mmCIF file of C-alpha atoms in Angstrom:
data_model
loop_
_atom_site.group_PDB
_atom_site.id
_atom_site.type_symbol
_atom_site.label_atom_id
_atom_site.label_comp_id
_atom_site.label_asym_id
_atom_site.label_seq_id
_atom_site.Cartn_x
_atom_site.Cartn_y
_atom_site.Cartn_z
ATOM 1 C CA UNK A 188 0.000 0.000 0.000
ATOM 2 C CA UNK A 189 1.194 3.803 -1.284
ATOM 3 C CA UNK A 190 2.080 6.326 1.327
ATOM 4 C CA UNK A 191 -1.442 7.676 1.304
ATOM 5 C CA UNK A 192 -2.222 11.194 2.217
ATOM 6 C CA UNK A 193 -5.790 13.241 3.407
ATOM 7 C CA UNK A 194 -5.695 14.053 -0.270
ATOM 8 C CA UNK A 195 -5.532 10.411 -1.563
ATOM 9 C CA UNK A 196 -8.030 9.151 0.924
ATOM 10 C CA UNK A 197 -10.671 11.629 -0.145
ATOM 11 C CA UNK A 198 -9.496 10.766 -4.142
ATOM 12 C CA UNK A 199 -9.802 7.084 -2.945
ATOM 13 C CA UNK A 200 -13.589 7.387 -0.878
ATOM 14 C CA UNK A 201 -14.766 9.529 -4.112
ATOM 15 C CA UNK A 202 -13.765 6.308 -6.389
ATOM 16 C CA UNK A 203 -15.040 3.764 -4.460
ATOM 17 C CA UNK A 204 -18.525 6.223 -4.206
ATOM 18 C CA UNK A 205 -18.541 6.380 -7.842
ATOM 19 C CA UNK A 206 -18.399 10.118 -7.997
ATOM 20 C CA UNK A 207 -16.863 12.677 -10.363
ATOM 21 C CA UNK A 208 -14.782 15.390 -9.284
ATOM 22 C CA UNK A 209 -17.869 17.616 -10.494
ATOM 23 C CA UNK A 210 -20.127 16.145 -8.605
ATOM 24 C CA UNK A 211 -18.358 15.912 -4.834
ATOM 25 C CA UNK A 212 -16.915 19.302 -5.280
ATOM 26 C CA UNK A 213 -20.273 21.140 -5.819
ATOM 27 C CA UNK A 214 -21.619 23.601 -3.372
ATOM 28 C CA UNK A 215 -18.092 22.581 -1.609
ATOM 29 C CA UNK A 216 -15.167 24.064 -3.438
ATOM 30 C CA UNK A 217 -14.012 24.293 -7.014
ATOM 31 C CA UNK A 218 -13.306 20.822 -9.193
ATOM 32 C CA UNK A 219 -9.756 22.857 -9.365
ATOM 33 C CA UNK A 220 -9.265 23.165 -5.742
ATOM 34 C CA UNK A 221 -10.350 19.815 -5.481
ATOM 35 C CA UNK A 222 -7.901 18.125 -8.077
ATOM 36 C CA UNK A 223 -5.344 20.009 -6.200
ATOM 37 C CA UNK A 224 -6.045 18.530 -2.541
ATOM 38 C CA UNK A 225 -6.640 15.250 -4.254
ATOM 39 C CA UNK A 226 -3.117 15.503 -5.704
ATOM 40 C CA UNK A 227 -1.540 16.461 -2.990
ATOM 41 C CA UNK A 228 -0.898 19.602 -3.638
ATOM 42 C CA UNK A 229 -3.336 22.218 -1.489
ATOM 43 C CA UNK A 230 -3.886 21.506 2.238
ATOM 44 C CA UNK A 231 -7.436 21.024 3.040
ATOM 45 C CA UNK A 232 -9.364 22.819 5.642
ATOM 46 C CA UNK A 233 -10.752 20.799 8.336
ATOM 47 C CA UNK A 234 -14.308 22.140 7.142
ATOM 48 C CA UNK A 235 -13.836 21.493 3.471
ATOM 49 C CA UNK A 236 -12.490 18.059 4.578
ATOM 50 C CA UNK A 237 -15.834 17.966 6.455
ATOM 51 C CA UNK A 238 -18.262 18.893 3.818
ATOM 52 C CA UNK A 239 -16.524 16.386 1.192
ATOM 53 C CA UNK A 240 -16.592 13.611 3.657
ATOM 54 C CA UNK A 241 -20.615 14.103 4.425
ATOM 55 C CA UNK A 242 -20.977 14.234 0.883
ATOM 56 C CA UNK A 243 -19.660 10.651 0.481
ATOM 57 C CA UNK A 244 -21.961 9.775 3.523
ATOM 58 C CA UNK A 245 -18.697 9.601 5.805
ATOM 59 C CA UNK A 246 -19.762 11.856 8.712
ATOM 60 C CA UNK A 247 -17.445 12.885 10.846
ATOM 61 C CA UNK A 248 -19.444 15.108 13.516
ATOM 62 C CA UNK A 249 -18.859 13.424 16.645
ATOM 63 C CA UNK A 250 -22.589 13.233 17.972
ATOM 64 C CA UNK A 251 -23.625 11.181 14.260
ATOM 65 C CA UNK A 252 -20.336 9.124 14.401
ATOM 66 C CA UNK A 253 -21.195 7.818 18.024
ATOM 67 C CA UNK A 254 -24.274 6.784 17.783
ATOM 68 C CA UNK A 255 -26.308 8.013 14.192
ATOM 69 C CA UNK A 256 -29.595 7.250 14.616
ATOM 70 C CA UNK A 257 -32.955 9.458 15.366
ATOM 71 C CA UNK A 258 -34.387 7.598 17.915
ATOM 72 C CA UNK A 259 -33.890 10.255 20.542
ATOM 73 C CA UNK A 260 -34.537 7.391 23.360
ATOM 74 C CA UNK A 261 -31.571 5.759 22.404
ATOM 75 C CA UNK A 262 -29.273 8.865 22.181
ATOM 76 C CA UNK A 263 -30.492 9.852 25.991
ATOM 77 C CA UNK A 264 -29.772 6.522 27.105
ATOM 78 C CA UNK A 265 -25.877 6.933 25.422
ATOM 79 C CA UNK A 266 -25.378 9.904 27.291
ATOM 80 C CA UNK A 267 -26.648 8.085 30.737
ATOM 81 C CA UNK A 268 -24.396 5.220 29.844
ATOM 82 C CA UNK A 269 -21.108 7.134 28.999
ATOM 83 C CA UNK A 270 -21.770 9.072 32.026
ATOM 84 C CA UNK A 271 -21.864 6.648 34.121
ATOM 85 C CA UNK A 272 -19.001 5.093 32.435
ATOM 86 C CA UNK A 273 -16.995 8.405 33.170
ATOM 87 C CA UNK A 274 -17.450 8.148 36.711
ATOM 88 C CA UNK A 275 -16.751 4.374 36.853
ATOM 89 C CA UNK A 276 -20.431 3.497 37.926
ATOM 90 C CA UNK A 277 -20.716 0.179 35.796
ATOM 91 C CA UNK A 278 -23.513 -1.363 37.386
ATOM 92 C CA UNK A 279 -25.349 1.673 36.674
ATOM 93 C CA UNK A 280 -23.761 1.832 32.938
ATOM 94 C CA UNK A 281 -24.436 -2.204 32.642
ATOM 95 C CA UNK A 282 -28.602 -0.624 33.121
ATOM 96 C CA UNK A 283 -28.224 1.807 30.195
ATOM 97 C CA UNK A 284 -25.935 -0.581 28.111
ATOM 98 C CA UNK A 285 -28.919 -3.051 28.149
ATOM 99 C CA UNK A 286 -31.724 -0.498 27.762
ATOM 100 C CA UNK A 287 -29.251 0.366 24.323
ATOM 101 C CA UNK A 288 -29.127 -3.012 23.324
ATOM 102 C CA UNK A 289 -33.087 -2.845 23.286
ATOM 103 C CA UNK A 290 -33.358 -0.065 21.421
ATOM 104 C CA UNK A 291 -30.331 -0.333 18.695
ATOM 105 C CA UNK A 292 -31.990 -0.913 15.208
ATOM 106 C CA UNK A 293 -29.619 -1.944 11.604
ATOM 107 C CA UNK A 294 -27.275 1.022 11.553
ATOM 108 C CA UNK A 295 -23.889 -0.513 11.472
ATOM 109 C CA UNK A 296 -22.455 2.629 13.124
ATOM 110 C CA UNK A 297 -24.282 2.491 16.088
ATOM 111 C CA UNK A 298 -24.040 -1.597 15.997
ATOM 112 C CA UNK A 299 -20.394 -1.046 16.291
ATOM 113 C CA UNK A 300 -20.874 1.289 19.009
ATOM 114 C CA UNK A 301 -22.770 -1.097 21.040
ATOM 115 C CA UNK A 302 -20.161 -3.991 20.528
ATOM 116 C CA UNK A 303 -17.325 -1.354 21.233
ATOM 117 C CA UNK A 304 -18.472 -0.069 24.315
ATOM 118 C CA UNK A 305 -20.153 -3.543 25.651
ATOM 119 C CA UNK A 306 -16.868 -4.986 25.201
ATOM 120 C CA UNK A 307 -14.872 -2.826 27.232
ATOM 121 C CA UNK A 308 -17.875 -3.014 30.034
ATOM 122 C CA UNK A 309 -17.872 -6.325 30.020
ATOM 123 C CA UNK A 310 -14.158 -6.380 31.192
ATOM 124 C CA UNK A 311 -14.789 -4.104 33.299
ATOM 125 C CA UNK A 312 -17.402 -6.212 35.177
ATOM 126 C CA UNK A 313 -14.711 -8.705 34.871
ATOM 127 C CA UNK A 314 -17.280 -11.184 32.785
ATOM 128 C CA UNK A 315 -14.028 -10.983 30.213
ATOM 129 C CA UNK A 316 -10.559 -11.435 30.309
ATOM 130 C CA UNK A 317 -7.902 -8.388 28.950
ATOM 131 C CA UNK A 318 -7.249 -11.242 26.683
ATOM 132 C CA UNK A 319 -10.537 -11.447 25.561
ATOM 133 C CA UNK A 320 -10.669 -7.636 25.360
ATOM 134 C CA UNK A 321 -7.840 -6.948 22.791
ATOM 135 C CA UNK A 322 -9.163 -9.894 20.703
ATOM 136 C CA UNK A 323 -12.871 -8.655 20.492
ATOM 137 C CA UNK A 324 -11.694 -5.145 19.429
ATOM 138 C CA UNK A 325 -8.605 -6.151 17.168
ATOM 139 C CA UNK A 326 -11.633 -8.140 15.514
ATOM 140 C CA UNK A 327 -13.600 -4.607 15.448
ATOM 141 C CA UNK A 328 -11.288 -2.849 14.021
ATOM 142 C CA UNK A 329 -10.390 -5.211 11.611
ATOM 143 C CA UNK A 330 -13.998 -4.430 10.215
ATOM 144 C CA UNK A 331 -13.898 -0.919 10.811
ATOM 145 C CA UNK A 332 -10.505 0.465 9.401
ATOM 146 C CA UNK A 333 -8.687 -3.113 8.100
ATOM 147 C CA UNK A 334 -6.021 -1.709 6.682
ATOM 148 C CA UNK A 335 -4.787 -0.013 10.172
ATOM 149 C CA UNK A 336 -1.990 -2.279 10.787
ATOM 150 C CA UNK A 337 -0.532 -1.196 7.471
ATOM 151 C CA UNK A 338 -0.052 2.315 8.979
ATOM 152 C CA UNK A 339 1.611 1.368 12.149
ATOM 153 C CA UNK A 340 5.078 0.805 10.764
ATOM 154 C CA UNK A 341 4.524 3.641 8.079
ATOM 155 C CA UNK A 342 4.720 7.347 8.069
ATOM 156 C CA UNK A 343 1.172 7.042 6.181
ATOM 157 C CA UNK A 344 -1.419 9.883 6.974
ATOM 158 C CA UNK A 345 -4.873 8.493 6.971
ATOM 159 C CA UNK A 346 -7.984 10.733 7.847
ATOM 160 C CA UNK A 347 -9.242 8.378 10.899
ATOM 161 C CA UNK A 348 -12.745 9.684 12.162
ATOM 162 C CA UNK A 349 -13.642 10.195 15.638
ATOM 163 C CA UNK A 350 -15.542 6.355 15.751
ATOM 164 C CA UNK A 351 -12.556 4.880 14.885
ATOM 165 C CA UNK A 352 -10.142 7.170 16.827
ATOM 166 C CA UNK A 353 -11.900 5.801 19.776
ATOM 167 C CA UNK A 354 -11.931 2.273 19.143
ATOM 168 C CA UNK A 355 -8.110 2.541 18.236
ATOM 169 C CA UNK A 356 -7.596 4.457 21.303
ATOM 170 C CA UNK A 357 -9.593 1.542 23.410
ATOM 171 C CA UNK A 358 -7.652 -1.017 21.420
ATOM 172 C CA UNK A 359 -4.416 0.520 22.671
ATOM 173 C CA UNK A 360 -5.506 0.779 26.119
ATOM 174 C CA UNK A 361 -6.559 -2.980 25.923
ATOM 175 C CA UNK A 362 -3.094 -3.902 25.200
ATOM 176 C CA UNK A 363 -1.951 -1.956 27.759
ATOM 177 C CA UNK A 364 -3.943 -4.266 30.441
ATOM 178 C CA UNK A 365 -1.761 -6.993 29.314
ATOM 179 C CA UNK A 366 1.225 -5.601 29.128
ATOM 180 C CA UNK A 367 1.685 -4.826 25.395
ATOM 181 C CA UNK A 368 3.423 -1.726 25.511
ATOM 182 C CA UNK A 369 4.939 -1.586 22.268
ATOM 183 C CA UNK A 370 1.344 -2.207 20.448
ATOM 184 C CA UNK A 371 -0.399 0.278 22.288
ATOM 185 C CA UNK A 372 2.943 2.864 21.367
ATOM 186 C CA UNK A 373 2.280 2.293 17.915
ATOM 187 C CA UNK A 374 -1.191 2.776 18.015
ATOM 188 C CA UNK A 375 -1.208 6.042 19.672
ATOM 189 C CA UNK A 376 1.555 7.291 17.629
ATOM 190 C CA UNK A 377 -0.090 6.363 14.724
ATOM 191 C CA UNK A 378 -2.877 8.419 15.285
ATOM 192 C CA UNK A 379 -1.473 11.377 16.838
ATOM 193 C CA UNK A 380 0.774 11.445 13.214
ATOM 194 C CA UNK A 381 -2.969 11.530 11.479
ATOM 195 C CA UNK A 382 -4.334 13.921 13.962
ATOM 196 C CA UNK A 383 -1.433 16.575 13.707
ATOM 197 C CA UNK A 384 -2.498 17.585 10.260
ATOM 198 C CA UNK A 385 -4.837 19.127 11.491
ATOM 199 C CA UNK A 386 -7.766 17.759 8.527
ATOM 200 C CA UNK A 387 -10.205 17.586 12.024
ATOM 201 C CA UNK A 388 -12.084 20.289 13.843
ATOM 202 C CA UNK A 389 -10.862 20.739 17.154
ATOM 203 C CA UNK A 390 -8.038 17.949 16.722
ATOM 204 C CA UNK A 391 -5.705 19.060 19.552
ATOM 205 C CA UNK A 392 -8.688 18.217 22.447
ATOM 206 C CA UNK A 393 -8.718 14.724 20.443
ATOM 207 C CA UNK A 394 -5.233 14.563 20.791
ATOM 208 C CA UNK A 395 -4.155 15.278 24.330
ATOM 209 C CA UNK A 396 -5.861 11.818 25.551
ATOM 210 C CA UNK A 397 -3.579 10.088 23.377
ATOM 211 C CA UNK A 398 -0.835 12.313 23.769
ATOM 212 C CA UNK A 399 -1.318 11.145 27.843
ATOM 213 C CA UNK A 400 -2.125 7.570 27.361
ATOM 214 C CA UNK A 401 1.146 7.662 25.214
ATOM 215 C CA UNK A 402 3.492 8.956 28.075
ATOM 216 C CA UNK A 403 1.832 6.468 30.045
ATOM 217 C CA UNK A 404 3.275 3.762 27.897
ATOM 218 C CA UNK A 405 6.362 5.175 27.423
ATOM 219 C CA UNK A 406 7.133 4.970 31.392
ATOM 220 C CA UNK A 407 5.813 1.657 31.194
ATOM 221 C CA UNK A 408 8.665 0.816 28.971
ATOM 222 C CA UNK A 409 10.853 2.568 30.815
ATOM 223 C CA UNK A 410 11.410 5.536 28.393
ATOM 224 C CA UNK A 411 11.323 8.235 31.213
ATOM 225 C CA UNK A 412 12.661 11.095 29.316
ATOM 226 C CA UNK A 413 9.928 10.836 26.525
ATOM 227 C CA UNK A 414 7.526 10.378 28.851
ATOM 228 C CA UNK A 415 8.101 13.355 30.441
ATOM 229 C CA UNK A 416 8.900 15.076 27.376
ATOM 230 C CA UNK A 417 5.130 13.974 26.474
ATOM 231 C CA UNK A 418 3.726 15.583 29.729
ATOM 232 C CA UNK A 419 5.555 18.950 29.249
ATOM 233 C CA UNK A 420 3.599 19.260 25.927
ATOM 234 C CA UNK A 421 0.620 18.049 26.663
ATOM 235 C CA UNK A 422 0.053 19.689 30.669
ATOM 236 C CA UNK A 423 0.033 23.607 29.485
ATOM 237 C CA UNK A 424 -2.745 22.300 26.333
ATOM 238 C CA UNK A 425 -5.066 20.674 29.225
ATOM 239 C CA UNK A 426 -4.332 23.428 31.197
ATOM 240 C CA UNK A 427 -5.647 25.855 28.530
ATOM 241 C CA UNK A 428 -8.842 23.851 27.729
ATOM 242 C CA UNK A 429 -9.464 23.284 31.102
ATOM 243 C CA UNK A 430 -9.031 19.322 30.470
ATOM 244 C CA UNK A 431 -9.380 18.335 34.206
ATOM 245 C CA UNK A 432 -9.355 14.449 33.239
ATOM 246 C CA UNK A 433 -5.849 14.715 31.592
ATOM 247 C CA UNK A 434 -4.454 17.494 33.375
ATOM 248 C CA UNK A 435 -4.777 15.508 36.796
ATOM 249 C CA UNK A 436 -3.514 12.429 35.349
ATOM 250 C CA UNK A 437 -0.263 14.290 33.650
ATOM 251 C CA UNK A 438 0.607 15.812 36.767
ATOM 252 C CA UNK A 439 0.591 12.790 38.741
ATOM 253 C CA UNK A 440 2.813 10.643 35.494
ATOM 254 C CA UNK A 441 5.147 13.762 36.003
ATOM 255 C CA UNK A 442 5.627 13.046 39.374
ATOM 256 C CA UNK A 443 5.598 8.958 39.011
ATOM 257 C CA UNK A 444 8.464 9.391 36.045
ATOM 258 C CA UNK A 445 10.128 11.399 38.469
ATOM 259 C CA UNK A 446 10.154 8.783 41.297
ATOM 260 C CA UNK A 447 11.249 6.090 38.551
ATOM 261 C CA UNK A 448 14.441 8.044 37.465
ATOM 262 C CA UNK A 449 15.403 8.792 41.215
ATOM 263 C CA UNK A 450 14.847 5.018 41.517
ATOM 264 C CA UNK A 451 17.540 4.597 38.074
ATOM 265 C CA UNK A 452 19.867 7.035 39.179
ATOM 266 C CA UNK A 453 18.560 9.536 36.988
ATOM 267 C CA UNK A 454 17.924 12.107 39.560
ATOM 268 C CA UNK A 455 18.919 12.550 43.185
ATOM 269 C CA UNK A 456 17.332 10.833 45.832
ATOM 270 C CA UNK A 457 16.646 14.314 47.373
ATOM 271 C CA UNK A 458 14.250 14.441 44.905
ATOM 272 C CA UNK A 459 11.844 11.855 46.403
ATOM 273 C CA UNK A 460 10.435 14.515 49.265
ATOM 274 C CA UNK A 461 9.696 16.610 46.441
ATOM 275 C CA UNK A 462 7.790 13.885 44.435
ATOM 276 C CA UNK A 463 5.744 13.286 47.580
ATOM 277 C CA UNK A 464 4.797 16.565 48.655
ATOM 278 C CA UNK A 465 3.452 17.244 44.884
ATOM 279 C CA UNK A 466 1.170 13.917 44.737
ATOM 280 C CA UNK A 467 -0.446 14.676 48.517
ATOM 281 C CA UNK A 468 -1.252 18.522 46.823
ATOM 282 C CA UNK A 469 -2.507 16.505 43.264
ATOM 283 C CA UNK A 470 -4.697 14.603 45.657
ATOM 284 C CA UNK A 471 -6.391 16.993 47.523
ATOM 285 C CA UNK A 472 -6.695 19.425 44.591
ATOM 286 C CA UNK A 473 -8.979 16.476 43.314
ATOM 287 C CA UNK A 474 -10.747 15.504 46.867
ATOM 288 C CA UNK A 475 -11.453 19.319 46.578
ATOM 289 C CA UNK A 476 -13.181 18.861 42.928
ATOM 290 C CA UNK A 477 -14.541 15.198 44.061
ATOM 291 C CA UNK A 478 -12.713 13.851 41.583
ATOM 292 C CA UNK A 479 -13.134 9.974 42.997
ATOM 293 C CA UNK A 480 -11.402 8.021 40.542
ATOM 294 C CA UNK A 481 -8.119 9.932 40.179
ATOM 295 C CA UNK A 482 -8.505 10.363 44.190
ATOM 296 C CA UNK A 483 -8.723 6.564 44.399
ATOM 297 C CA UNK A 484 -5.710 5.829 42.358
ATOM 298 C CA UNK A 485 -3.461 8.539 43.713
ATOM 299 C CA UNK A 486 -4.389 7.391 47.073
ATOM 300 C CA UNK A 487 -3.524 2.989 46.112
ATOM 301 C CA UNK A 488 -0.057 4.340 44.924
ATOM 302 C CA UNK A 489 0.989 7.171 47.142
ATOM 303 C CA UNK A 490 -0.134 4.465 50.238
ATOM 304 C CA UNK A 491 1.311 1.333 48.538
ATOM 305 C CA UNK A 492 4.731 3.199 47.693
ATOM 306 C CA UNK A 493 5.636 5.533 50.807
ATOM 307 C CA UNK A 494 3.974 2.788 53.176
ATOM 308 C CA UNK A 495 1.749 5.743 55.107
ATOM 309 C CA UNK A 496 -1.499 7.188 54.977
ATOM 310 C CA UNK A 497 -1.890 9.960 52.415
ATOM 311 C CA UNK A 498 -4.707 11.812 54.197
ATOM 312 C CA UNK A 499 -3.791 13.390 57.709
ATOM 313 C CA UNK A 500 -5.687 11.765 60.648
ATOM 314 C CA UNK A 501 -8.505 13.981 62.577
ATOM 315 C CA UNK A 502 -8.259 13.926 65.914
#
């Protein structure tokens, strides 16, 4: 497979739709400017890439590529269930998943949904194994972008949308669960590559998930100084969009990459007091926004690694 750009994937998706040049770039942009993003040679604007895509029926708004059908019971029970997702409740999102499952009709979009986000409940009600995980979505996205794997060892460009952005992102998470660091690099660097030219409206909030989960992986390897290097670019971006999710978790891998090169050598024990002081503050900055689950794991690792309580007894 070529070294396919935004421009050949929108010549390619035009092909296999059977359209002219004429035809796709009415009401859009000239057949001129057209040929000219299609060869490569004129950088298209996320909301020309937009129009063209909806034109070939490829819609990238997030809201339609979640979940795309009218049934307006089934989209309120989506935002119930990723809700309660968010905030870790799965027995409450295991409710909603089911009341989805009712409701779901032919649309392979939101089909693919269901079996996406079911899967990665399921492990999380432990009625799967990570195992199980990776294979059920490597199968998924085998249907839903199969030529992925092509791109991982490449310096391709392909225009992912934001349904399969998230089931790559979930696939690289999955083989983080069992240890598969390498995969889940390549994953996440693959996308970020796609993301960074910038062919999607509001890309960079996209990106700084995977940008974090990546410096994640990176320490899990043991590549400290990219890690970090990840979490100085990323921390002022969440900062400015007010990303609490990912700004809470980058300050606390800042801190962790910082107790695993004191542990190498790589900086000076003194450090360590440091390190310690700046998790207790991360953790009560989030007690203070009731942030539970960041509260929860802060708490497991701060107690597990300095052997002491990490909230001050009240006499």
């Amino acid at each position: 497979m070529g070294n396919y750009n935004v421009g050949d994937m929108i010549r390619l998706s035009r092909i296999a739709k059977k359209m002219t040049q004429e035809e796709l770039s009415e009401g859009v942009c000239s057949v001129e400017t057209l040929s000219r993003i299609e060869n490569g040679k004129h950088k298209v604007k996320s909301d020309t890439y937009r129009q063209l895509m909806e034109k070939m029926y490829q819609i990238t708004e997030k809201n339609y590529a979640v979940c795309v059908s009218r049934d307006m019971e089934l989209i309120e029970e989506r935002e119930y269930f990723e809700d309660a997702m968010a905030k870790h409740d799965f027995e409450k999102a295991d409710f909603y998943m089911e009341q989805m499952k009712k409701l779901v009709g032919k649309d392979a979009s939101t089909q693919r949904y269901i079996r996406r986000e079911s899967t990665f409940l399921d492990y999380y009600m432990q009625r799967i194994t990570a195992e199980q995980l990776v294979e059920a979505l490597e199968e998924l996205a085998e249907e839903v972008v199969p030529q992925y794997k092509k791109f991982l060892d490449s310096d391709v460009i392909y225009p992912f949308r934001e349904q399969e952005i998230t089931l790559l992102k979930r696939l690289a998470v999955a083989y983080g669960r069992i240890d598969e660091y390498p995969k889940s690099i390549k994953i996440c660097e693959m996308l970020l590559r796609s993301l960074r030219e910038g062919y999607m409206a509001e890309w960079e909030i996209e990106e700084l998930s995977i940008a974090a989960n990546l410096s994640k992986y990176y320490g899990a390897v043991g590549e400290y100084c990219k890690s970090m290097e990840l979490c100085e670019y990323v921390l002022p971006k969440a900062r400015k969009y007010a990303y609490a999710y990912v700004l809470y978790f980058i300050l606390f891998d800042i801190e962790w990459n910082k107790i695993k090169m004191i542990e190498t050598g790589e900086l000076d024990q003194g450090e360590l007091e440091g390190c310690k002081e700046h998790i207790k503050g991360i953790y009560y900055t989030c007690r203070a926004k009731n942030n539970q689950i960041d509260m929860r794991n802060i708490k497991n690792f701060y107690e597990e690694y300095f052997g002491e309580a990490i909230e001050l007894s009240i006499l």
